[in-house]
Tab-separated table of C-alpha atoms in Angstrom:
chain	number	residue	atom	x	y	z
Q	1	MET	CA	0.000	0.000	0.000
Q	2	LEU	CA	1.269	3.467	-0.929
Q	3	GLY	CA	-0.667	5.913	1.239
Q	4	GLY	CA	-3.875	3.941	0.698
Q	5	LEU	CA	-3.060	3.251	-2.973
Q	6	ILE	CA	-2.300	-0.179	-4.438
Q	7	PRO	CA	0.122	-0.804	-7.330
Q	8	ILE	CA	-1.644	-2.219	-10.385
Q	9	LYS	CA	-0.234	-5.749	-10.607
Q	10	SER	CA	-0.533	-6.184	-14.369
Q	11	ARG	CA	1.183	-2.869	-15.043
Q	12	PHE	CA	3.887	-3.574	-12.448
Q	13	ILE	CA	4.667	-6.955	-14.073
Q	14	LEU	CA	4.787	-5.429	-17.561
Q	15	ASP	CA	7.048	-2.572	-16.406
Q	16	LEU	CA	9.370	-4.913	-14.515
Q	17	GLY	CA	9.516	-7.376	-17.409
Q	18	THR	CA	10.303	-4.571	-19.855
Q	19	ILE	CA	13.116	-3.210	-17.679
Q	20	ILE	CA	14.636	-6.700	-17.221
Q	21	CYS	CA	14.480	-7.475	-20.953
Q	22	ILE	CA	16.034	-4.180	-21.999
Q	23	THR	CA	18.749	-4.449	-19.327
Q	24	ASN	CA	19.632	-7.913	-20.590
Q	25	CYS	CA	19.972	-6.552	-24.132
Q	26	VAL	CA	22.121	-3.631	-22.991
Q	27	LEU	CA	24.526	-5.813	-20.986
Q	28	VAL	CA	25.058	-8.523	-23.604
Q	29	PRO	CA	28.780	-8.540	-24.487
Q	30	GLY	CA	29.997	-8.358	-28.036
Q	31	SER	CA	27.541	-8.495	-30.911
Q	32	PRO	CA	23.893	-9.172	-29.915
Q	33	THR	CA	22.245	-12.348	-31.191
Q	34	TYR	CA	18.880	-12.793	-32.923
Q	35	PHE	CA	17.407	-13.712	-29.524
Q	36	HIS	CA	18.508	-10.405	-28.026
Q	37	THR	CA	17.062	-8.535	-30.995
Q	38	VAL	CA	13.684	-10.138	-30.331
Q	39	LEU	CA	14.114	-9.426	-26.598
Q	40	LEU	CA	14.641	-5.746	-27.425
Q	41	ILE	CA	11.659	-5.406	-29.754
Q	42	ILE	CA	8.957	-7.337	-27.880
Q	43	PRO	CA	8.856	-5.163	-24.696
Q	44	CYS	CA	8.690	-2.014	-26.806
Q	45	VAL	CA	5.781	-3.416	-28.839
Q	46	VAL	CA	3.929	-4.600	-25.703
Q	47	THR	CA	4.370	-1.237	-23.993
Q	48	PHE	CA	3.124	0.591	-27.088
Q	49	PHE	CA	-0.016	-1.555	-27.453
Q	50	THR	CA	-0.894	-1.504	-23.726
Q	51	ALA	CA	-0.054	2.116	-22.975
Q	52	GLY	CA	0.475	3.982	-26.231
Q	53	LEU	CA	3.408	6.320	-26.661
Q	54	LEU	CA	2.888	8.430	-23.539
Q	55	ASP	CA	0.440	6.811	-21.118
Q	56	ARG	CA	3.368	4.958	-19.502
Q	57	TRP	CA	5.894	7.641	-20.285
Q	58	THR	CA	8.216	6.587	-17.446
Q	59	ILE	CA	9.061	3.569	-19.611
Q	60	SER	CA	8.523	4.761	-23.182
Q	61	LEU	CA	10.467	8.051	-23.043
Q	62	PRO	CA	13.737	6.688	-21.574
Q	63	PHE	CA	13.552	3.602	-23.800
Q	64	ALA	CA	13.220	5.572	-27.033
Q	65	PRO	CA	16.916	6.634	-26.974
Q	66	ILE	CA	17.877	3.154	-25.689
Q	67	PHE	CA	16.242	1.582	-28.728
Q	68	VAL	CA	18.105	3.910	-31.101
Q	69	LEU	CA	21.434	3.349	-29.330
Q	70	GLN	CA	21.037	-0.420	-29.284
Q	71	CYS	CA	20.089	-0.507	-32.952
Q	72	SER	CA	23.530	0.926	-33.742
Q	73	ARG	CA	24.996	-2.162	-32.025
Q	74	TYR	CA	22.562	-4.667	-33.412
Q	75	PHE	CA	23.046	-3.550	-36.991
Q	76	HIS	CA	26.816	-3.264	-36.552
Q	77	PHE	CA	27.072	0.492	-37.047
Q	78	VAL	CA	29.820	0.475	-34.406
Q	79	SER	CA	32.462	-2.077	-33.513
Q	80	PRO	CA	31.512	-4.361	-30.578
Q	81	ILE	CA	34.860	-3.590	-28.937
Q	82	SER	CA	35.416	0.171	-29.082
Q	83	TRP	CA	35.033	3.344	-27.090
Q	84	ALA	CA	31.839	4.030	-29.047
Q	85	ALA	CA	30.345	0.692	-27.944
Q	86	LEU	CA	31.294	1.398	-24.309
Q	87	THR	CA	29.746	4.848	-24.518
Q	88	ILE	CA	26.523	3.393	-25.940
Q	89	LYS	CA	26.404	0.846	-23.113
Q	90	ILE	CA	26.915	3.501	-20.415
Q	91	MET	CA	24.287	5.806	-21.939
Q	92	SER	CA	21.822	2.927	-22.309
Q	93	LEU	CA	22.316	1.819	-18.700
Q	94	SER	CA	21.781	5.395	-17.563
Q	95	MET	CA	18.431	5.435	-19.384
Q	96	VAL	CA	17.468	2.085	-17.802
Q	97	ILE	CA	18.224	3.493	-14.340
Q	98	LEU	CA	16.225	6.619	-15.189
Q	99	ALA	CA	13.242	4.518	-16.331
Q	100	THR	CA	13.402	2.492	-13.112
Q	101	LEU	CA	13.506	5.589	-10.914
Q	102	LEU	CA	10.678	7.298	-12.809
Q	103	SER	CA	8.524	4.175	-12.580
Q	104	ILE	CA	9.057	4.125	-8.810
Q	105	LEU	CA	8.300	7.847	-8.456
Q	106	PHE	CA	5.243	7.678	-10.745
Q	107	PRO	CA	3.792	4.195	-10.147
Q	108	ALA	CA	0.634	2.966	-11.808
Q	109	VAL	CA	-1.701	2.672	-8.812
Q	110	GLN	CA	-5.362	2.435	-7.942
Q	111	LEU	CA	-7.511	2.975	-4.861
Q	112	GLY	CA	-7.483	0.427	-2.082
Q	113	GLU	CA	-10.267	-2.043	-1.463
Q	114	VAL	CA	-13.606	-0.661	-0.338
Q	115	LYS	CA	-15.271	-2.811	2.306
Q	116	GLY	CA	-19.029	-2.890	2.652
Q	117	LYS	CA	-22.194	-4.942	2.438
Q	118	TYR	CA	-22.932	-4.163	-1.200
Q	119	ASN	CA	-21.443	-3.919	-4.645
Q	120	ILE	CA	-21.428	-0.379	-6.014
Q	121	GLY	CA	-23.193	0.866	-9.115
Q	122	VAL	CA	-22.335	4.139	-10.837
Q	123	ILE	CA	-23.756	6.418	-13.484
Q	124	ASP	CA	-22.395	9.731	-14.764
Q	125	LEU	CA	-25.047	12.121	-15.988
Q	126	GLN	CA	-26.214	15.678	-16.488
Q	127	LEU	CA	-28.844	16.015	-13.758
Q	128	PRO	CA	-31.752	18.312	-14.745
Q	129	VAL	CA	-32.333	21.000	-12.087
Q	130	LYS	CA	-34.790	23.830	-11.517
Q	131	GLY	CA	-34.430	27.288	-10.029
Q	132	PHE	CA	-30.774	27.686	-10.950
Q	133	GLU	CA	-28.824	29.570	-13.606
Q	134	ARG	CA	-28.016	26.336	-15.429
Q	135	GLU	CA	-30.579	23.713	-16.404
Q	136	HIS	CA	-28.244	20.778	-15.681
Q	137	VAL	CA	-25.620	19.883	-13.089
Q	138	SER	CA	-22.792	17.514	-13.974
Q	139	ALA	CA	-22.972	14.673	-11.460
Q	140	ARG	CA	-21.996	11.130	-10.573
Q	141	ILE	CA	-24.410	8.885	-8.664
Q	142	LEU	CA	-23.008	5.946	-6.714
Q	143	TYR	CA	-25.443	3.481	-5.195
Q	144	PRO	CA	-25.599	0.046	-3.542
Q	145	CYS	CA	-26.187	-3.027	-5.699
Q	146	SER	CA	-26.844	-6.561	-4.518
Q	147	LYS	CA	-23.754	-8.681	-3.898
Q	148	ASN	CA	-25.473	-11.496	-5.780
Q	149	ASP	CA	-26.703	-9.609	-8.833
Q	150	GLU	CA	-23.562	-8.955	-10.818
Q	151	ASP	CA	-19.838	-9.470	-10.737
Q	152	VAL	CA	-17.860	-6.355	-9.921
Q	153	ALA	CA	-16.524	-4.749	-13.068
Q	154	SER	CA	-13.837	-2.108	-13.475
Q	155	VAL	CA	-14.647	1.491	-14.292
Q	156	SER	CA	-11.933	3.999	-15.163
Q	157	TYR	CA	-11.037	6.323	-12.310
Q	158	LEU	CA	-11.180	9.312	-14.648
Q	159	ILE	CA	-14.132	9.781	-16.979
Q	160	GLU	CA	-12.770	8.593	-20.324
Q	161	GLU	CA	-14.431	11.318	-22.407
Q	162	THR	CA	-12.662	14.091	-20.491
Q	163	ASN	CA	-9.544	12.522	-18.977
Q	164	ASP	CA	-7.140	14.256	-21.376
Q	165	GLN	CA	-8.727	17.639	-20.699
Q	166	LEU	CA	-8.679	17.085	-16.944
Q	167	CYS	CA	-5.007	16.058	-16.917
Q	168	ALA	CA	-4.131	19.121	-19.011
Q	169	ALA	CA	-6.079	21.414	-16.670
Q	170	MET	CA	-4.407	19.893	-13.607
Q	171	MET	CA	-0.910	20.377	-15.008
Q	172	ARG	CA	-1.663	23.886	-16.193
Q	173	THR	CA	-2.988	24.904	-12.778
Q	174	ALA	CA	-0.909	22.991	-10.240
Q	175	ALA	CA	2.422	22.083	-11.865
Q	176	PRO	CA	5.584	24.224	-11.646
Q	177	PRO	CA	5.889	26.544	-14.676
Q	178	PRO	CA	8.501	24.449	-16.566
Q	179	LEU	CA	6.201	21.416	-16.486
Q	180	ARG	CA	2.854	23.003	-17.318
Q	181	GLY	CA	2.830	21.906	-20.934
Q	182	LEU	CA	3.692	18.291	-20.134
Q	183	ASP	CA	0.142	16.997	-19.783
Q	184	PHE	CA	1.223	13.399	-20.316
Q	185	MET	CA	2.857	13.298	-16.873
Q	186	LEU	CA	-0.556	12.583	-15.339
Q	187	ASN	CA	-1.475	9.919	-17.885
Q	188	VAL	CA	-0.640	7.330	-15.227
Q	189	TRP	CA	-4.079	8.135	-13.741
Q	190	LYS	CA	-5.660	6.538	-16.807
Q	191	PHE	CA	-4.569	3.093	-15.642
Q	192	ALA	CA	-6.477	3.386	-12.349
Q	193	LYS	CA	-9.718	1.438	-12.136
Q	194	LEU	CA	-12.547	1.530	-9.618
Q	195	PRO	CA	-14.484	-1.577	-8.471
Q	196	LEU	CA	-17.797	-0.284	-9.787
Q	197	ILE	CA	-20.610	-1.611	-11.968
Q	198	ARG	CA	-21.388	0.873	-14.727
Q	199	ASN	CA	-25.180	1.367	-14.864
Q	200	GLY	CA	-25.701	-1.568	-12.490
Q	201	LYS	CA	-29.147	-2.423	-11.144
Q	202	PRO	CA	-29.764	-0.572	-7.838
Q	203	LEU	CA	-31.061	-2.333	-4.761
Q	204	ASP	CA	-34.816	-2.111	-4.428
Q	205	GLY	CA	-34.181	-1.218	-0.803
Q	206	LEU	CA	-32.121	-2.258	2.197
Q	207	ASN	CA	-34.582	-5.097	2.830
Q	208	SER	CA	-34.651	-6.196	-0.813
Q	209	ASP	CA	-32.389	-9.217	-0.295
Q	210	THR	CA	-35.222	-10.984	1.573
Q	211	GLU	CA	-37.334	-13.438	-0.404
Q	212	GLU	CA	-40.612	-12.581	1.299
Q	213	GLN	CA	-43.086	-10.751	-0.947
Q	214	VAL	CA	-46.120	-8.660	-0.046
Q	215	GLU	CA	-49.241	-10.287	-1.478
Q	216	GLY	CA	-51.562	-8.420	-3.821
Q	217	VAL	CA	-49.134	-5.745	-5.040
Q	218	GLN	CA	-46.487	-5.614	-7.751
Q	219	GLY	CA	-43.883	-3.311	-9.274
Q	220	GLU	CA	-43.080	-0.049	-7.500
Q	221	GLU	CA	-45.845	-0.610	-4.965
Q	222	GLN	CA	-44.282	-3.993	-4.103
Q	223	ILE	CA	-40.944	-2.231	-3.517
Q	224	GLN	CA	-42.534	0.379	-1.251
Q	225	LYS	CA	-44.559	-2.168	0.748
Q	226	LYS	CA	-41.600	-4.486	1.124
Q	227	ASN	CA	-39.142	-1.820	2.193
Q	228	GLY	CA	-41.296	0.238	4.490
Q	229	GLU	CA	-39.643	3.414	5.709
Q	230	SER	CA	-36.896	1.515	7.523
Q	231	GLY	CA	-35.870	-0.347	4.378
Q	232	LYS	CA	-35.500	2.662	2.129
Q	233	ILE	CA	-31.997	3.744	1.183
Q	234	PRO	CA	-30.424	6.806	2.883
Q	235	MET	CA	-29.142	9.599	0.649
Q	236	ALA	CA	-26.111	11.889	0.614
Q	237	ILE	CA	-24.993	14.763	-1.598
Q	238	TYR	CA	-21.277	15.536	-1.778
Q	239	SER	CA	-19.570	18.813	-2.699
Q	240	HIS	CA	-15.920	18.791	-3.798
Q	241	GLY	CA	-13.189	21.168	-2.633
Q	242	LEU	CA	-11.227	23.813	-4.514
Q	243	THR	CA	-9.583	22.317	-7.659
Q	244	GLY	CA	-11.480	19.084	-6.994
Q	245	THR	CA	-14.031	17.122	-9.004
Q	246	ALA	CA	-16.578	14.461	-8.116
Q	247	VAL	CA	-14.275	11.628	-9.217
Q	248	LEU	CA	-11.399	12.841	-7.030
Q	249	TYR	CA	-13.537	11.982	-3.985
Q	250	SER	CA	-14.296	8.461	-5.211
Q	251	TYR	CA	-12.901	6.747	-2.110
Q	252	GLN	CA	-15.246	8.645	0.215
Q	253	THR	CA	-18.332	8.260	-1.960
Q	254	MET	CA	-17.631	4.595	-2.745
Q	255	ASN	CA	-17.423	3.743	0.959
Q	256	LEU	CA	-20.776	5.404	1.545
Q	257	ALA	CA	-22.409	3.504	-1.323
Q	258	ALA	CA	-20.860	0.177	-0.316
Q	259	ASN	CA	-22.501	0.505	3.082
Q	260	GLY	CA	-25.990	1.372	1.872
Q	261	THR	CA	-26.211	5.042	0.845
Q	262	VAL	CA	-27.081	6.546	-2.533
Q	263	VAL	CA	-24.575	9.356	-3.129
Q	264	LEU	CA	-24.883	12.275	-5.527
Q	265	ALA	CA	-21.456	13.832	-6.124
Q	266	ILE	CA	-21.620	17.022	-8.171
Q	267	ASP	CA	-19.114	19.030	-10.208
Q	268	HIS	CA	-19.555	22.716	-9.448
Q	269	THR	CA	-19.653	25.178	-12.346
Q	270	ASP	CA	-18.381	28.286	-10.528
Q	271	GLY	CA	-14.805	27.772	-11.688
Q	272	SER	CA	-13.697	26.023	-8.493
Q	273	ALA	CA	-13.596	22.560	-10.121
Q	274	MET	CA	-10.453	21.525	-11.931
Q	275	GLY	CA	-12.660	20.683	-14.884
Q	276	VAL	CA	-16.321	20.051	-15.575
Q	277	GLN	CA	-18.143	19.022	-18.730
Q	278	HIS	CA	-21.412	20.808	-19.525
Q	279	VAL	CA	-24.486	19.323	-21.155
Q	280	ASP	CA	-23.501	20.819	-24.524
Q	281	GLY	CA	-20.161	18.983	-24.398
Q	282	SER	CA	-18.031	22.036	-23.611
Q	283	PHE	CA	-15.370	21.690	-20.922
Q	284	HIS	CA	-15.030	24.379	-18.247
Q	285	THR	CA	-11.628	24.529	-16.518
Q	286	PHE	CA	-10.468	26.041	-13.234
Q	287	ASP	CA	-10.734	29.823	-12.850
Q	288	GLU	CA	-7.367	31.162	-11.668
Q	289	SER	CA	-8.402	34.826	-11.537
Q	290	ILE	CA	-9.666	34.696	-7.938
Q	291	GLY	CA	-6.529	32.970	-6.668
Q	292	ALA	CA	-4.500	35.700	-8.381
Q	293	LEU	CA	-6.058	38.250	-5.987
Q	294	SER	CA	-4.467	36.431	-3.056
Q	295	LEU	CA	-1.099	36.252	-4.798
Q	296	ARG	CA	-1.230	40.023	-5.296
Q	297	GLY	CA	-1.929	40.538	-1.578
Q	298	LYS	CA	-5.542	41.633	-2.058
Q	299	MET	CA	-6.908	39.443	0.736
Q	300	LEU	CA	-10.108	41.443	1.293
Q	301	GLU	CA	-11.126	41.144	-2.352
Q	302	TYR	CA	-10.031	37.499	-2.380
Q	303	ILE	CA	-12.134	36.445	0.627
Q	304	LEU	CA	-15.195	38.334	-0.614
Q	305	ALA	CA	-14.867	36.678	-4.031
Q	306	ARG	CA	-14.676	33.248	-2.421
Q	307	ARG	CA	-17.803	33.997	-0.376
Q	308	LYS	CA	-19.648	34.912	-3.562
Q	309	GLN	CA	-18.502	31.606	-5.021
Q	310	THR	CA	-19.842	29.782	-1.955
Q	311	ASP	CA	-23.186	31.480	-2.467
Q	312	TYR	CA	-23.257	30.268	-6.089
Q	313	ARG	CA	-22.115	26.766	-5.124
Q	314	THR	CA	-24.779	26.594	-2.407
Q	315	ARG	CA	-27.573	27.482	-4.822
Q	316	GLU	CA	-26.254	24.830	-7.198
Q	317	PHE	CA	-25.993	22.330	-4.324
Q	318	LEU	CA	-29.576	22.983	-3.201
Q	319	ALA	CA	-30.943	22.776	-6.750
Q	320	ALA	CA	-29.187	19.442	-7.220
Q	321	ALA	CA	-30.478	18.230	-3.841
Q	322	GLU	CA	-34.063	19.093	-4.858
Q	323	SER	CA	-33.715	17.097	-8.085
Q	324	PHE	CA	-32.057	14.251	-6.169
Q	325	LEU	CA	-35.033	14.007	-3.817
Q	326	GLU	CA	-37.427	14.051	-6.770
Q	327	LEU	CA	-35.871	10.835	-8.095
Q	328	ASN	CA	-37.842	8.999	-5.406
Q	329	LYS	CA	-41.085	10.181	-7.048
Q	330	LYS	CA	-40.321	10.337	-10.758
Q	331	ASN	CA	-37.584	8.962	-12.944
Q	332	ILE	CA	-35.660	11.031	-15.498
Q	333	ARG	CA	-34.730	10.157	-19.066
Q	334	GLU	CA	-30.989	9.885	-18.314
Q	335	LEU	CA	-31.643	7.129	-15.779
Q	336	GLU	CA	-34.380	5.416	-17.785
Q	337	ASP	CA	-32.067	5.090	-20.783
Q	338	ALA	CA	-29.573	3.263	-18.550
Q	339	GLY	CA	-32.251	1.006	-17.047
Q	340	ILE	CA	-31.937	2.587	-13.602
Q	341	SER	CA	-34.722	3.739	-11.287
Q	342	PHE	CA	-34.732	4.998	-7.703
Q	343	VAL	CA	-38.496	5.559	-7.569
Q	344	GLY	CA	-39.886	4.438	-4.219
Q	345	LYS	CA	-36.463	3.334	-2.971
Q	346	LEU	CA	-35.007	6.454	-1.339
Q	347	LYS	CA	-35.331	7.607	2.244
Q	348	THR	CA	-35.980	11.264	1.504
Q	349	ASP	CA	-36.047	12.286	5.169
Q	350	ASP	CA	-32.458	11.062	5.542
Q	351	LEU	CA	-30.430	13.250	3.177
Q	352	SER	CA	-26.926	14.124	4.414
Q	353	ALA	CA	-25.052	17.198	3.190
Q	354	MET	CA	-21.342	16.445	2.867
Q	355	GLY	CA	-18.238	18.103	1.547
Q	356	HIS	CA	-14.547	18.774	1.960
Q	357	SER	CA	-12.871	22.184	2.324
Q	358	PHE	CA	-14.720	24.499	-0.090
Q	359	GLY	CA	-17.295	21.727	-0.376
Q	360	ALA	CA	-17.628	21.595	3.409
Q	361	ALA	CA	-18.289	25.359	3.431
Q	362	THR	CA	-20.898	24.753	0.725
Q	363	ALA	CA	-22.589	21.975	2.711
Q	364	LEU	CA	-22.633	24.105	5.886
Q	365	THR	CA	-24.146	27.045	4.018
Q	366	ALA	CA	-26.789	24.820	2.408
Q	367	CYS	CA	-27.773	23.422	5.815
Q	368	GLY	CA	-27.791	26.892	7.334
Q	369	ARG	CA	-30.147	28.195	4.671
Q	370	LYS	CA	-32.385	25.160	4.257
Q	371	SER	CA	-31.937	22.986	7.321
Q	372	GLU	CA	-35.287	21.224	6.878
Q	373	MET	CA	-33.992	19.519	3.721
Q	374	PHE	CA	-31.118	17.692	5.454
Q	375	SER	CA	-30.868	15.168	8.265
Q	376	CYS	CA	-27.237	16.030	9.050
Q	377	CYS	CA	-24.165	17.868	7.795
Q	378	ILE	CA	-20.702	16.307	7.618
Q	379	SER	CA	-18.053	18.939	6.931
Q	380	HIS	CA	-14.465	17.799	6.531
Q	381	ASP	CA	-11.981	20.647	7.126
Q	382	PRO	CA	-14.442	23.414	6.158
Q	383	ALA	CA	-13.174	26.709	4.711
Q	384	ILE	CA	-15.127	28.710	7.293
Q	385	ASP	CA	-13.761	32.061	6.102
Q	386	TRP	CA	-15.466	31.456	2.749
Q	387	VAL	CA	-18.920	30.891	4.263
Q	388	PRO	CA	-21.263	33.858	3.538
Q	389	ASP	CA	-22.180	36.307	6.297
Q	390	ASP	CA	-25.642	34.967	7.093
Q	391	VAL	CA	-24.454	31.450	7.889
Q	392	ARG	CA	-21.268	32.560	9.675
Q	393	ARG	CA	-23.411	34.708	11.972
Q	394	GLU	CA	-25.582	31.687	12.699
Q	395	LEU	CA	-22.644	29.331	13.247
Q	396	PHE	CA	-20.672	31.764	15.383
Q	397	ASN	CA	-23.339	33.596	17.315
Q	398	THR	CA	-21.414	35.946	19.581
Q	399	GLU	CA	-24.240	35.866	22.131
Q	400	ARG	CA	-23.193	32.327	23.011
Q	401	VAL	CA	-19.719	33.368	24.087
Q	402	LYS	CA	-20.227	36.918	25.330
Q	403	GLU	CA	-19.587	35.847	28.935
Q	404	THR	CA	-16.307	34.155	27.981
Q	405	GLU	CA	-12.909	35.296	26.776
Q	406	MET	CA	-13.606	33.940	23.297
Q	407	LYS	CA	-14.032	36.529	20.570
Q	408	TYR	CA	-15.149	36.298	16.940
Q	409	ASN	CA	-15.220	39.337	14.707
Q	410	GLY	CA	-16.424	37.745	11.494
Q	411	GLY	CA	-13.245	36.212	10.112
Q	412	THR	CA	-10.538	37.597	7.857
Q	413	CYS	CA	-12.494	40.604	6.617
Q	414	GLY	CA	-15.320	40.720	9.126
Q	415	PHE	CA	-19.027	40.679	8.365
Q	416	GLU	CA	-19.471	42.504	5.083
Q	417	SER	CA	-23.146	43.204	5.785
Q	418	GLY	CA	-22.693	44.075	9.463
Q	419	SER	CA	-21.980	47.253	11.356
Q	420	LYS	CA	-18.616	48.949	11.460
Q	421	LYS	CA	-17.708	47.307	14.714
Q	422	ASP	CA	-18.119	43.869	13.075
Q	423	SER	CA	-15.377	44.466	10.535
Q	424	PRO	CA	-11.716	44.372	11.619
Q	425	GLU	CA	-10.836	46.338	8.457
Q	426	LYS	CA	-12.638	49.356	9.888
Q	427	LYS	CA	-11.535	49.167	13.521
Q	428	LYS	CA	-9.227	51.839	14.849
Q	429	PRO	CA	-5.890	50.658	16.211
């Protein structure tokens, strides 16, 4: 295990086999034989067909010059016993060592095992919403499936239609300047698989594994009678953090689904996601303009801009939550086309608001503004300073601590909508 990640065995074996074969060819004394020629070509062909030119760049890039150098030996362009041959051997060995080190530093890995009662189904869709600027929200739904229904399949960690764009956006935003054009460096993510069933059949309810049937009813009514309220499936909606996406929180959402929760993970369209695909197919990347305010020392403007983003994200979160709850009453075309239905299966009075960092601030704000919609709020490392004034006032009511030594003046730039005494920017020294 590497920090909760597991090396992909097939890729590890292929990489190791390729390095051993090439090393053997490099170290062969004198003129290489036909066997060594085959040993040189086969690993290169296998790597190309399993990973293309750049998906496993830690192997393919160092081995490109090795192949050229060794060809000069194999086709007798240089004498087997000469300074040129020794130089070729030293350079080739250096590239082998480089390939080995790069493969260790950038291993092909995937998420660790998720333990739970159920298999996990998944569908990626554009969820129709109402009362929001956009008519659709990009989302991923993960849900429990019966352990007996289907064998667990593998679904790519990154969404295949947008993985190149997401890797490019990540490098452009987070990599050091000299590396920002080298999008292929993150291609190793493409090997990662998740133990999910694409468009799998959802559980009818948490009691659906029982054989007992309710007499006199069929279809959706049978599901509702059989489940009762206790057998319906709890719900959760998850908001990602700054530069995150729904898929980057797969480990959290998969664990929830494996233990009996239907999870809606959304990609926010305010520019805080690393990348999000819209219903028209366009791809919206991370907005760096707000972060630039902080880099220029304009902290007041920066915090206020983030709070406006939280307000937008919250409205998007609530609109998605409304549509999520409606799936218990009426199916939508996107799910029908995939043969999926949650009608009559969801426990709509048990919807949890969840998120991390910026997403945690979003979940807190959503619960503060519409608490009756949610059964609980789970906020992991919330960016409290980015929560809008109305919810920060509610969370940090100064009346509760007025008899103590604790003080709260509204955060980094105070309460924008409050009185002068609320804002530290306006206090006299």
